[in-house]
C-alpha cells in the first residue's frame, strides 16, 4: 500500500487526552487491577523499634490461621545481590535501620487473611536505646557532601562572599525552614509480581518501567530482559514512583518464595515510611546589595537529613547559583544522617524548598531597599549563567515577570505592609520567580508503519497523568505528516527498550526527541520507497545517545513568575489564597490543555506546601505521627479559589528537535514564596517557616 502525508500540524494544539475516556469509565488498568489467575496477597510486618536487630520472628500463630501460605523473614528469603540503594535490601538482614522498615511479611490467599496474620506475627528485637531522629543544627555529625542529587556540587564558591557581604550597603540575613513532606499520590504504591521459570513480570505503579526492570534484574542476578515491567496507567507519583521502592522488591521476593502471582498494595499509612519523602530543610540566606538593588553577594546554605542506610542530599541551593547576577556567592549543602527512612525525590526536588528561601529573601531585600520586588529581580538579570559562565539556551524570566505583572494588575501596588483591610481580613500581594533545569536523557523509540495505513510508536515512557501519550502522539503525527487518529503510541512497558524516567521534568523533552528521530527515519525510508510499504510493514528504531553527546554546552533552564493575592483573618490568622497567577517560559508547549493542567497542578501543590503540608516526627518513637491524610493536610477544592496559568511563546532551538522544556516541576517552585511574601504584605510579619499555619500567623500578629 501507499502512505499519503498531510501538512496540518497538531503540536501546539489542545487535543483531549487519548486515554481520557478509559480513565473516567474505569477501563484504564492500574497496577493492582490486572487479572492474574491464582493470585495471593502479601502484607508487610513493619518494625516497631527505631534501631536495633531482630532476634527472632515467630510466625506460628500466623501460620495457624486458615489461608496463610508462608511467613517470610530475613532467614528464609531469596538472597539478593548487593544493591546500590540499601533500602532495596528487603529482608536481607536482621538489622533494623528505622521504625516502619519491613522485618517480615505474610503471604496468604486473601488480603484480609494476610493482614490479620501479619498482626499475629511476633517479632523479638534487640533494641538500641540510643538513636537520633531529629534534624538538629547543633549535631556534631553534620557533614558536607561533595556531590548532591542530580550530580550538582555540594559546595560552590565564587569570589569572596563574606567580604562582599561585610561591605554591602544593604544586607539581608535570615533563616528559613521547610518541613518533611510526602508526595501522597492518589494511587498507592502497588505491584503484582509473578515468575515464569527465571523470568519475572511486574505490573507496577512506576514512573520508570525500563529503569525498574534493570534494577530488579540486577538484584536477582538475572540477565537483561529477564524482568518485564508493565505500567500502562499510573495514578500520580510526584517522584515517589520514580525509582524502585521496597514494596516492589517485597512483591518479587514473595512471588519467588511461593511461585504464584503475588499482589502488594501499600496502605496510606505504610507509604509514609516505605516510599520516601521530601527532606526537611533549615536554610540560611544572606544577600548583599548596592542601594540601586544590584546584588553583590549571594550566600545560601541548607541543612537537611538522610538515613543511615543511604546518603541522599537534595540540591537545595543549586538554583541560587543561576538565578541572579552577583559577583560573589557561596552555596553549600549540609547533611545529617539519622535513624529515619531515606528521603528522596518529590516534585521539584531541591528547587521547591530552595527557591522558597531565596525568593523570600529577595522580597525581604526589596523592602530593605524600598524597591519594587519585580524590579529588583529584573535589575539582577544575568547575561550568562553566573555559575558556569555558559550562555543560556534561552532565558525569559523578565518576560514572565512583566507579563505576569500586567495580567495580575501589579502596577500601582502600594508596598506598605499591613494596611489593606476588607471586613475582618487583611489583604496582601506577593511575587516570586521560578526555575527548573532542563534535564534531557538518552532514549530509544520504535516507529512502525503498518500495512493497514496506521502507525505505531513504542517507547518505555510512563504517563503518570501528565498526558504523555497524547503529547507524543502529537509529535509523531507531525513528524509522519498524518492525522493523530492514524497514530497509536504505546508506553509503559520496559520491553520497549531504554527510556528515562517520567520525572525531573525530563520526560517529554527526552521521549519526544526519540519519537521525532524514529518517525523522521521512517519517513525517509518511506520516501526512498516512494511511499510504498512492503506487505509486512516497515519498522525503524531510534536512539538519541549520540545526539545528546553532540549537543552544545549551554545552560538550559525553564523560568517563570508567580503572583499571589492572600487574605488573612485578623482574629483566627487563617490565610486564604484568593488569587494565584503564573506565567512561564518553558520552550515549545506541545499540548496547551495538558500543559495548563500540569502548571495548575504544580501551583496547587505549591499552595499545599505554603499552607498545609508537614509531617511531624515523634522523637520518642522515631515515627511520623500524622501518617495519613486525616493528619497530613493537602490543599482541597476550597483552598484553590482563583488560579491561572499562562505561558509566553518561547522558541529555543538548542534543546531538541521539538524545542521542548519540562513543565511538571516548574509550577510548584515559586508558589510558596509568592504566598509567603503576600502574607507579609498583608500582615507586616514575616513567615519564614512552612507551612504558614494559623497558629504561626496569630503568634506573629500577637507578639508583633
XYZ file of C-alpha atoms in Angstrom:
704
model
C 0.000 0.000 0.000
C 0.953 3.678 -0.324
C 1.207 6.135 2.598
C -0.002 9.693 1.963
C 1.051 12.546 4.243
C -0.664 15.807 5.219
C 0.775 19.134 6.335
C -1.555 20.234 9.150
C 0.381 20.420 12.431
C -1.043 19.379 15.785
C 1.885 20.175 18.108
C 0.882 23.325 19.945
C -2.811 22.499 19.802
C -5.030 21.296 22.637
C -6.418 17.850 21.812
C -8.054 15.954 24.666
C -6.221 13.139 26.397
C -6.254 9.996 24.315
C -6.822 7.826 27.409
C -9.351 10.196 28.998
C -12.444 8.106 28.283
C -10.763 4.953 29.582
C -9.920 6.708 32.832
C -13.362 8.138 33.522
C -15.128 4.888 32.594
C -12.791 2.650 34.580
C -11.415 0.855 31.542
C -7.860 2.027 32.261
C -5.999 -0.620 34.241
C -3.705 0.352 37.091
C -1.044 -1.890 38.588
C -3.231 -3.690 41.135
C -6.090 -4.304 38.691
C -4.600 -6.716 36.161
C -6.361 -10.094 36.165
C -3.892 -12.781 37.122
C -5.019 -16.323 37.951
C -4.328 -17.953 41.292
C -3.053 -14.725 42.880
C -2.167 -14.488 46.558
C -1.522 -11.481 48.777
C 1.396 -10.278 50.836
C 1.266 -7.982 53.847
C 4.435 -6.499 55.379
C 5.294 -6.640 59.057
C 6.962 -3.364 59.948
C 9.485 -2.641 62.657
C 8.136 -1.162 65.874
C 11.581 -0.050 67.014
C 13.783 2.725 65.676
C 17.094 0.944 65.639
C 18.419 -2.456 66.604
C 18.252 -6.033 65.419
C 15.617 -8.722 65.006
C 16.382 -11.603 67.366
C 13.622 -13.862 66.086
C 10.395 -13.934 64.087
C 7.684 -16.230 65.437
C 5.139 -16.918 62.703
C 3.444 -19.902 64.366
C 0.244 -18.058 65.257
C 0.044 -16.582 61.783
C 0.650 -19.917 60.068
C -2.141 -21.475 62.111
C -4.703 -19.152 60.523
C -6.645 -20.524 57.533
C -5.376 -19.286 54.197
C -1.850 -18.409 55.330
C 0.782 -19.804 52.964
C 4.043 -18.651 54.498
C 5.755 -16.109 56.710
C 8.868 -14.532 55.222
C 11.765 -13.086 57.175
C 15.474 -12.479 56.767
C 16.211 -16.157 57.356
C 14.175 -17.717 54.566
C 14.007 -15.393 51.545
C 15.993 -15.344 48.314
C 19.410 -13.709 48.779
C 19.565 -10.609 46.626
C 22.695 -9.189 45.060
C 24.153 -6.140 46.830
C 22.170 -3.023 45.975
C 23.471 0.482 45.411
C 20.354 1.640 47.259
C 20.447 -0.123 50.633
C 16.698 0.480 51.058
C 16.176 -2.257 48.441
C 17.894 -4.952 50.529
C 14.463 -6.057 51.749
C 14.623 -8.839 54.360
C 18.302 -9.383 53.607
C 19.458 -8.647 57.142
C 18.163 -8.780 60.686
C 19.323 -5.201 61.242
C 16.695 -2.508 61.791
C 17.589 0.967 60.499
C 14.317 2.828 61.166
C 10.823 2.425 62.538
C 8.498 1.088 59.848
C 11.152 -0.920 57.990
C 9.951 -4.277 56.629
C 11.130 -7.017 59.006
C 8.808 -9.836 57.899
C 5.838 -10.493 55.627
C 2.859 -12.808 55.403
C 1.617 -14.418 52.187
C -1.999 -15.584 52.231
C -4.857 -16.436 49.903
C -6.840 -13.288 50.709
C -5.878 -9.736 51.523
C -7.868 -9.832 54.748
C -6.186 -13.031 55.868
C -2.716 -11.645 55.100
C -3.423 -8.516 57.101
C -4.795 -10.410 60.090
C -1.925 -12.883 60.031
C 0.658 -10.094 59.875
C -0.696 -8.759 63.154
C -0.226 -12.229 64.666
C 3.494 -12.432 63.800
C 5.635 -11.929 66.880
C 8.982 -10.198 66.402
C 11.550 -10.139 69.188
C 14.053 -7.281 68.981
C 17.395 -6.377 70.433
C 16.726 -2.652 70.645
C 19.353 0.073 70.672
C 18.418 2.557 73.346
C 20.280 5.410 71.679
C 19.054 6.743 68.352
C 18.812 10.044 66.584
C 15.754 11.115 64.572
C 15.731 14.928 64.807
C 17.323 17.416 62.414
C 19.407 19.408 64.898
C 21.755 22.118 63.549
C 23.958 21.613 66.606
C 24.591 17.932 65.924
C 28.367 17.292 65.646
C 27.853 14.613 62.971
C 26.765 17.090 60.265
C 28.780 16.507 57.091
C 29.448 18.392 53.859
C 28.771 16.132 50.846
C 30.979 16.556 47.781
C 28.100 15.994 45.385
C 24.339 16.021 45.799
C 21.313 14.790 43.862
C 21.471 15.063 40.061
C 25.252 15.438 40.178
C 25.406 19.005 41.493
C 28.453 20.041 43.522
C 27.888 20.124 47.257
C 29.625 23.484 47.733
C 30.403 26.179 45.173
C 32.238 29.445 45.887
C 32.685 32.361 43.507
C 34.603 35.420 44.592
C 34.693 36.376 48.266
C 31.123 36.294 49.523
C 31.994 37.083 53.139
C 33.898 40.252 52.238
C 31.229 41.322 49.771
C 28.547 40.889 52.419
C 30.534 42.810 55.002
C 30.914 45.805 52.683
C 27.424 45.737 51.155
C 25.343 48.884 51.923
C 22.162 46.796 52.243
C 22.033 43.278 53.683
C 19.526 40.540 54.457
C 20.359 37.633 56.760
C 17.529 35.219 57.581
C 16.823 31.565 58.338
C 14.000 29.696 56.594
C 12.685 26.213 57.281
C 10.616 23.714 55.354
C 9.185 20.563 56.954
C 9.165 16.931 55.950
C 6.665 16.459 53.120
C 5.183 13.398 51.426
C 4.142 13.049 47.785
C 0.908 11.134 48.625
C -0.239 10.196 45.092
C -3.872 9.130 44.753
C -2.834 5.633 43.682
C -0.833 3.962 46.465
C 2.286 2.053 45.521
C 1.157 -1.328 44.224
C 2.682 -4.327 42.452
C 1.619 -7.652 41.012
C 4.598 -9.993 40.609
C 4.768 -13.430 39.017
C 7.571 -15.682 37.904
C 7.654 -17.990 34.890
C 10.794 -20.033 35.355
C 13.596 -17.485 35.690
C 11.699 -14.588 34.161
C 9.731 -12.084 36.215
C 6.800 -9.877 35.252
C 5.823 -6.908 37.379
C 2.658 -4.878 36.986
C 3.938 -1.884 38.871
C 2.916 1.657 39.800
C 6.047 3.006 38.178
C 7.419 6.240 36.733
C 10.409 4.439 35.173
C 9.499 0.995 33.763
C 12.793 0.331 31.963
C 14.929 1.522 34.872
C 12.916 -0.564 37.356
C 13.273 -3.665 35.206
C 17.061 -3.302 35.097
C 17.227 -2.574 38.846
C 15.202 -5.664 39.783
C 17.153 -7.812 37.328
C 20.432 -6.795 38.984
C 19.030 -7.508 42.450
C 18.038 -11.048 41.446
C 21.146 -11.676 39.353
C 19.124 -12.014 36.152
C 20.207 -11.129 32.619
C 18.867 -8.046 30.850
C 15.368 -8.689 29.565
C 14.513 -11.304 32.179
C 12.370 -8.800 34.069
C 9.422 -7.128 32.403
C 7.696 -4.114 33.973
C 4.215 -3.056 32.869
C 2.934 0.381 33.894
C 0.179 1.272 31.460
C -1.539 3.762 33.782
C -0.246 5.399 36.954
C -2.327 7.365 39.414
C 0.237 10.045 40.175
C 3.732 9.768 41.505
C 5.352 13.186 42.052
C 8.740 11.476 42.319
C 7.798 8.749 44.783
C 7.434 6.175 41.962
C 10.486 7.348 40.025
C 12.770 4.687 41.486
C 12.276 1.127 42.683
C 10.946 1.087 46.238
C 10.896 -1.666 48.920
C 7.265 -2.776 48.273
C 8.157 -3.776 44.689
C 11.127 -5.819 45.888
C 8.930 -7.447 48.533
C 6.421 -8.488 45.868
C 9.158 -10.080 43.740
C 10.618 -11.906 46.760
C 7.228 -13.198 47.882
C 6.309 -14.388 44.393
C 9.633 -16.207 44.152
C 9.028 -17.864 47.521
C 5.543 -19.206 46.763
C 5.847 -19.498 42.959
C 2.441 -17.920 42.490
C 1.375 -14.433 41.419
C 1.545 -12.075 44.393
C -0.270 -8.791 44.895
C 1.017 -5.976 47.103
C -0.714 -2.660 47.711
C 0.505 -0.198 50.303
C -1.944 1.387 52.698
C -1.702 5.140 53.021
C -0.081 4.719 56.445
C 2.537 2.254 55.179
C 3.539 4.594 52.364
C 4.784 7.276 54.728
C 7.638 5.012 55.891
C 8.282 2.866 52.828
C 8.203 5.045 49.709
C 10.308 8.126 50.543
C 9.513 11.733 51.395
C 10.947 15.226 50.918
C 13.664 16.029 53.426
C 13.084 18.877 55.866
C 15.442 21.810 55.391
C 16.957 24.519 57.542
C 18.320 27.252 55.269
C 20.227 30.436 55.892
C 20.230 33.058 53.149
C 22.374 36.193 53.216
C 22.116 38.777 50.453
C 24.239 41.873 49.958
C 23.258 44.643 47.549
C 24.088 48.143 46.414
C 21.471 50.793 47.060
C 20.319 50.538 43.449
C 19.377 46.897 44.135
C 22.223 45.190 42.338
C 23.372 42.119 44.248
C 26.985 41.985 45.329
C 26.790 38.639 47.132
C 24.520 35.618 47.479
C 25.175 33.283 50.433
C 22.909 30.235 50.768
C 23.442 27.191 52.979
C 20.978 24.363 53.573
C 20.937 21.648 56.217
C 18.866 18.545 55.522
C 18.595 14.921 56.539
C 19.034 11.452 55.142
C 19.001 7.961 56.563
C 21.940 5.939 57.780
C 21.194 3.461 55.002
C 21.587 5.872 52.084
C 23.329 9.209 51.710
C 20.815 11.293 49.760
C 21.300 15.057 49.606
C 18.799 17.220 47.794
C 20.175 20.003 45.564
C 18.507 22.677 47.684
C 20.843 25.595 46.973
C 21.558 24.809 43.306
C 19.015 27.303 41.951
C 20.707 30.149 43.854
C 23.772 29.594 41.660
C 21.971 30.516 38.430
C 19.078 32.813 39.312
C 20.616 36.249 39.701
C 23.787 38.119 38.765
C 26.167 38.626 41.698
C 29.975 38.908 41.598
C 30.370 36.719 44.687
C 28.451 33.751 46.020
C 28.709 30.905 48.486
C 26.275 27.999 48.184
C 26.649 24.875 50.292
C 24.763 21.785 51.383
C 24.994 20.212 54.833
C 23.675 16.761 55.684
C 22.794 14.925 58.865
C 22.248 11.170 58.596
C 19.652 9.928 61.069
C 17.833 6.777 62.131
C 14.938 7.522 59.781
C 13.642 6.289 56.412
C 15.519 7.572 53.379
C 14.182 10.754 51.771
C 14.180 11.026 48.011
C 12.601 12.885 45.122
C 9.382 14.821 45.459
C 8.095 17.210 42.826
C 10.809 19.787 42.067
C 13.401 18.302 44.452
C 15.793 20.979 45.655
C 14.259 23.863 43.742
C 10.937 23.824 45.641
C 12.371 24.302 49.168
C 15.466 26.175 47.989
C 13.611 28.781 45.975
C 11.191 29.336 48.861
C 14.148 30.572 50.888
C 15.856 32.541 48.114
C 12.687 34.219 46.838
C 11.552 35.080 50.361
C 14.955 36.665 50.994
C 14.690 38.603 47.731
C 11.385 40.012 48.937
C 12.977 40.998 52.241
C 15.761 42.717 50.303
C 13.224 44.605 48.187
C 11.622 46.013 51.348
C 15.006 46.869 52.844
C 15.804 48.802 49.655
C 12.375 50.375 49.304
C 12.264 48.833 45.822
C 9.547 47.073 43.863
C 10.106 43.275 44.151
C 9.539 42.764 40.414
C 12.041 45.467 39.514
C 14.618 44.045 41.938
C 14.572 40.762 40.068
C 14.799 42.495 36.705
C 17.880 44.577 37.613
C 19.671 41.395 38.706
C 19.127 39.551 35.433
C 22.401 37.834 34.411
C 23.718 37.915 30.856
C 25.085 34.360 31.209
C 24.887 31.536 33.745
C 26.521 33.046 36.869
C 27.952 29.692 37.956
C 29.320 28.203 34.735
C 29.645 31.294 32.572
C 27.850 29.408 29.794
C 25.261 31.235 27.699
C 21.643 30.340 28.335
C 19.927 28.463 25.532
C 17.034 30.798 26.324
C 16.104 32.779 29.406
C 12.848 34.682 29.550
C 12.398 35.353 33.259
C 11.997 39.089 32.662
C 9.282 38.441 30.085
C 7.449 36.226 32.605
C 7.716 38.866 35.336
C 6.427 41.636 33.093
C 3.643 39.569 31.558
C 2.604 38.326 34.990
C 2.643 41.803 36.486
C 0.422 43.078 33.665
C -2.069 40.220 33.960
C -2.132 40.374 37.760
C -2.546 44.147 37.972
C 0.708 44.720 39.857
C 1.175 48.300 38.636
C 0.361 50.898 41.259
C 0.628 48.369 44.111
C 1.069 50.076 47.483
C 4.078 48.287 49.016
C 3.188 49.300 52.574
C 2.514 46.131 54.589
C -0.450 45.576 56.874
C -2.703 48.456 55.746
C -5.338 46.920 53.435
C -8.472 45.694 55.194
C -11.676 44.130 53.932
C -14.018 43.340 56.789
C -12.179 41.121 59.224
C -9.419 40.261 56.738
C -6.110 41.833 55.786
C -5.160 41.762 52.098
C -1.735 41.386 50.515
C 0.037 40.502 47.290
C 3.390 38.887 46.599
C 5.615 37.708 43.785
C 8.343 35.109 43.328
C 10.383 33.694 40.483
C 10.525 30.043 39.422
C 13.173 27.991 37.698
C 13.932 24.371 36.918
C 16.809 22.854 34.929
C 16.182 21.293 31.543
C 17.165 17.671 32.028
C 17.254 15.559 28.879
C 18.437 11.959 28.798
C 19.052 9.458 26.040
C 16.049 7.434 24.937
C 15.080 4.836 22.373
C 11.837 4.587 20.409
C 10.499 2.376 17.653
C 8.203 3.502 14.839
C 6.149 1.059 12.753
C 4.303 1.716 9.514
C 1.591 -0.937 9.276
C 0.113 -2.338 6.082
C -3.273 -1.018 7.219
C -2.047 2.571 6.871
C -1.700 3.081 10.608
C 1.443 3.886 12.566
C 2.526 2.515 15.948
C 5.145 4.084 18.213
C 6.635 2.107 21.078
C 8.594 3.805 23.856
C 9.132 2.889 27.514
C 7.787 6.227 28.687
C 5.373 6.470 31.604
C 2.185 8.519 31.603
C 1.672 9.411 35.254
C -1.294 11.634 34.476
C 0.647 14.259 32.548
C -0.815 13.432 29.150
C 2.408 11.931 27.797
C 0.558 9.583 25.427
C -1.260 12.486 23.861
C 1.778 14.752 23.569
C 3.901 12.011 21.991
C 1.078 11.176 19.576
C 1.045 14.819 18.505
C 4.804 14.787 17.956
C 4.634 11.554 15.967
C 1.695 12.728 13.869
C 3.514 15.918 12.874
C 6.738 14.125 12.004
C 4.884 11.479 9.988
C 2.605 14.028 8.377
C -0.591 12.121 9.207
C -3.643 12.811 11.399
C -3.409 11.846 15.074
C -6.079 9.179 14.703
C -3.734 7.175 12.479
C -1.062 7.032 15.206
C -1.027 4.761 18.249
C 1.614 5.476 20.888
C 2.311 2.608 23.265
C 4.042 3.448 26.551
C 4.602 1.937 29.975
C 6.418 -1.267 29.006
C 10.057 -1.962 29.814
C 10.303 -4.283 26.790
C 10.146 -1.232 24.528
C 13.770 -0.504 25.458
C 15.830 2.103 27.317
C 13.956 5.299 28.142
C 14.305 7.743 31.033
C 12.061 8.300 33.999
C 8.873 10.357 33.989
C 10.411 12.753 36.476
C 12.756 15.683 36.781
C 10.709 17.353 34.042
C 12.755 15.292 31.584
C 10.062 13.000 30.202
C 8.664 14.838 27.206
C 11.964 16.541 26.346
C 13.720 13.159 26.218
C 10.994 10.942 24.768
C 9.862 13.399 22.089
C 13.409 13.534 20.739
C 13.495 9.749 20.308
C 9.988 9.670 18.822
C 10.837 12.516 16.446
C 14.037 10.797 15.339
C 12.322 7.441 14.796
C 9.491 8.996 12.812
C 11.834 11.070 10.664
C 13.862 7.962 9.872
C 10.675 6.102 8.993
C 9.552 8.915 6.702
C 12.944 8.853 4.989
C 12.621 5.126 4.327
C 9.085 5.591 3.044
C 10.274 8.350 0.719
C 13.001 6.109 -0.606
C 10.293 3.542 -1.330
C 8.040 6.226 -2.875
C 5.611 5.663 -0.012
C 5.036 2.019 -0.921
C 5.045 -0.336 2.065
C 6.128 -3.944 1.913
C 3.381 -6.454 2.857
C 4.798 -6.898 6.381
C 5.057 -3.158 7.032
C 8.133 -1.187 7.982
C 9.973 -0.717 11.293
C 12.597 1.831 12.376
C 14.312 2.143 15.757
C 15.995 5.299 17.041
C 18.436 6.020 19.855
C 19.349 9.570 20.906
C 22.523 8.720 22.845
C 24.895 10.120 20.229
C 22.684 13.138 19.570
C 22.798 14.091 23.244
C 26.567 13.669 23.392
C 26.932 16.053 20.447
C 24.763 18.800 21.955
C 26.328 22.215 22.617
C 27.431 23.121 26.126
C 24.784 25.606 27.224
C 22.878 26.449 30.378
C 19.343 25.176 29.863
C 16.549 26.132 32.239
C 12.853 26.885 32.357
C 11.698 30.033 34.150
C 8.501 31.507 35.484
C 6.941 34.088 37.746
C 4.137 33.574 40.250
C 1.898 36.252 41.731
C -0.331 35.671 44.753
C -3.080 37.597 46.495
C -3.983 36.472 50.010
C -6.407 37.457 52.709
C -5.647 36.865 56.391
C -8.308 36.742 59.101
C -7.308 39.204 61.834
C -8.818 37.022 64.583
C -8.007 33.441 63.597
C -4.886 34.019 61.489
C -6.342 31.887 58.692
C -4.677 32.515 55.321
C -6.680 32.202 52.113
C -5.100 32.378 48.675
C -7.643 34.473 46.810
C -5.725 34.575 43.522
C -2.706 32.762 42.170
C -1.304 33.543 38.727
C 1.703 32.048 36.997
C 3.424 32.923 33.741
C 6.055 30.518 32.436
C 8.738 30.221 29.769
C 9.178 26.531 29.051
C 10.089 26.195 25.404
C 7.526 24.898 22.951
C 4.245 23.829 24.526
C 3.194 20.588 22.838
C -0.356 20.418 24.203
C -1.944 23.543 25.654
C -4.634 21.598 27.508
C -2.374 19.148 29.328
C 0.335 21.793 29.890
C -2.149 24.053 31.644
C -3.194 21.070 33.760
C 0.426 20.474 34.763
C 1.028 24.110 35.667
C -2.181 24.307 37.697
C -1.327 21.031 39.436
C 2.126 22.268 40.372
C 0.757 25.568 41.651
C -1.874 23.725 43.695
C 0.889 21.639 45.272
C 2.620 24.948 45.981
C -0.460 26.108 47.905
C -0.286 22.864 49.889
C 3.404 23.440 50.552
C 2.791 27.001 51.688
C -0.212 26.469 53.953
C -0.740 22.809 54.837
C 1.844 20.090 54.328
C 4.044 18.972 57.224
C 4.958 15.559 58.577
C 5.667 15.621 62.312
C 8.306 13.352 63.807
C 7.790 11.960 67.314
C 11.331 11.952 68.767
C 10.404 9.263 71.299
C 9.330 6.681 68.724
C 11.084 7.856 65.557
C 7.818 7.793 63.645
C 5.713 10.274 61.699
C 2.700 10.819 63.921
C 0.380 12.181 61.220
C 0.951 9.424 58.682
C -2.430 9.546 56.945
C -4.495 12.064 55.010
C -6.501 12.948 58.113
C -3.443 14.392 59.832
C -1.275 15.200 56.818
C -3.167 18.037 55.194
C -3.138 18.874 51.487
C -4.967 21.537 49.521
C -8.610 20.805 48.717
C -11.041 22.496 46.326
C -11.881 25.227 48.826
C -8.206 26.202 49.011
C -7.964 26.820 45.261
C -10.154 29.874 44.900
C -8.731 31.528 41.791
C -5.806 30.121 39.835
C -4.462 30.929 36.371
C -1.568 29.584 34.306
C -0.167 31.291 31.225
C 2.996 30.986 29.182
C 4.955 33.017 26.725
C 5.829 31.891 23.206
C 9.409 30.741 23.692
C 11.380 29.251 20.818
C 14.584 27.511 21.833
C 16.405 25.694 19.046
C 19.161 24.409 21.360
C 17.082 21.847 23.241
C 15.864 19.033 20.994
C 14.104 18.762 17.622
C 10.731 19.564 19.182
C 12.000 22.528 21.228
C 10.547 21.161 24.471
C 11.478 22.030 28.048
C 9.964 20.329 31.085
C 6.982 21.824 32.903
C 5.974 19.289 35.560
C 8.114 20.779 38.331
C 8.136 24.443 37.355
C 4.679 25.351 38.644
C 5.363 24.433 42.260
C 8.750 26.130 42.589
C 7.898 29.786 43.246
C 4.388 29.372 44.613
C 5.157 29.014 48.318
C 7.428 32.069 48.336
C 4.862 34.171 46.452
C 2.253 33.257 49.065
C 4.614 33.883 51.991
C 5.556 37.256 50.528
C 1.886 38.113 50.135
C 1.245 37.177 53.776
C 3.944 39.639 54.827
C 2.386 42.321 52.629
C -0.987 41.621 54.244
C 0.117 41.484 57.885
C 3.536 43.149 58.143
C 5.005 39.999 59.714
C 7.410 37.606 58.005
C 6.628 33.913 57.859
C 9.933 32.137 57.345
C 8.770 28.674 58.408
C 6.488 26.491 56.321
C 3.657 25.720 56.441
C 2.089 29.094 57.274
C -0.490 27.818 59.724
C -2.979 29.999 61.580
C -1.219 29.487 64.922
C 2.024 30.861 63.450
C 0.225 33.827 61.928
C -1.645 34.566 65.165
C 1.543 34.305 67.211
C 3.322 36.752 64.896
C 0.493 39.268 64.989
C 0.066 38.896 68.744
C 3.748 39.361 69.620
C 4.334 41.970 66.930
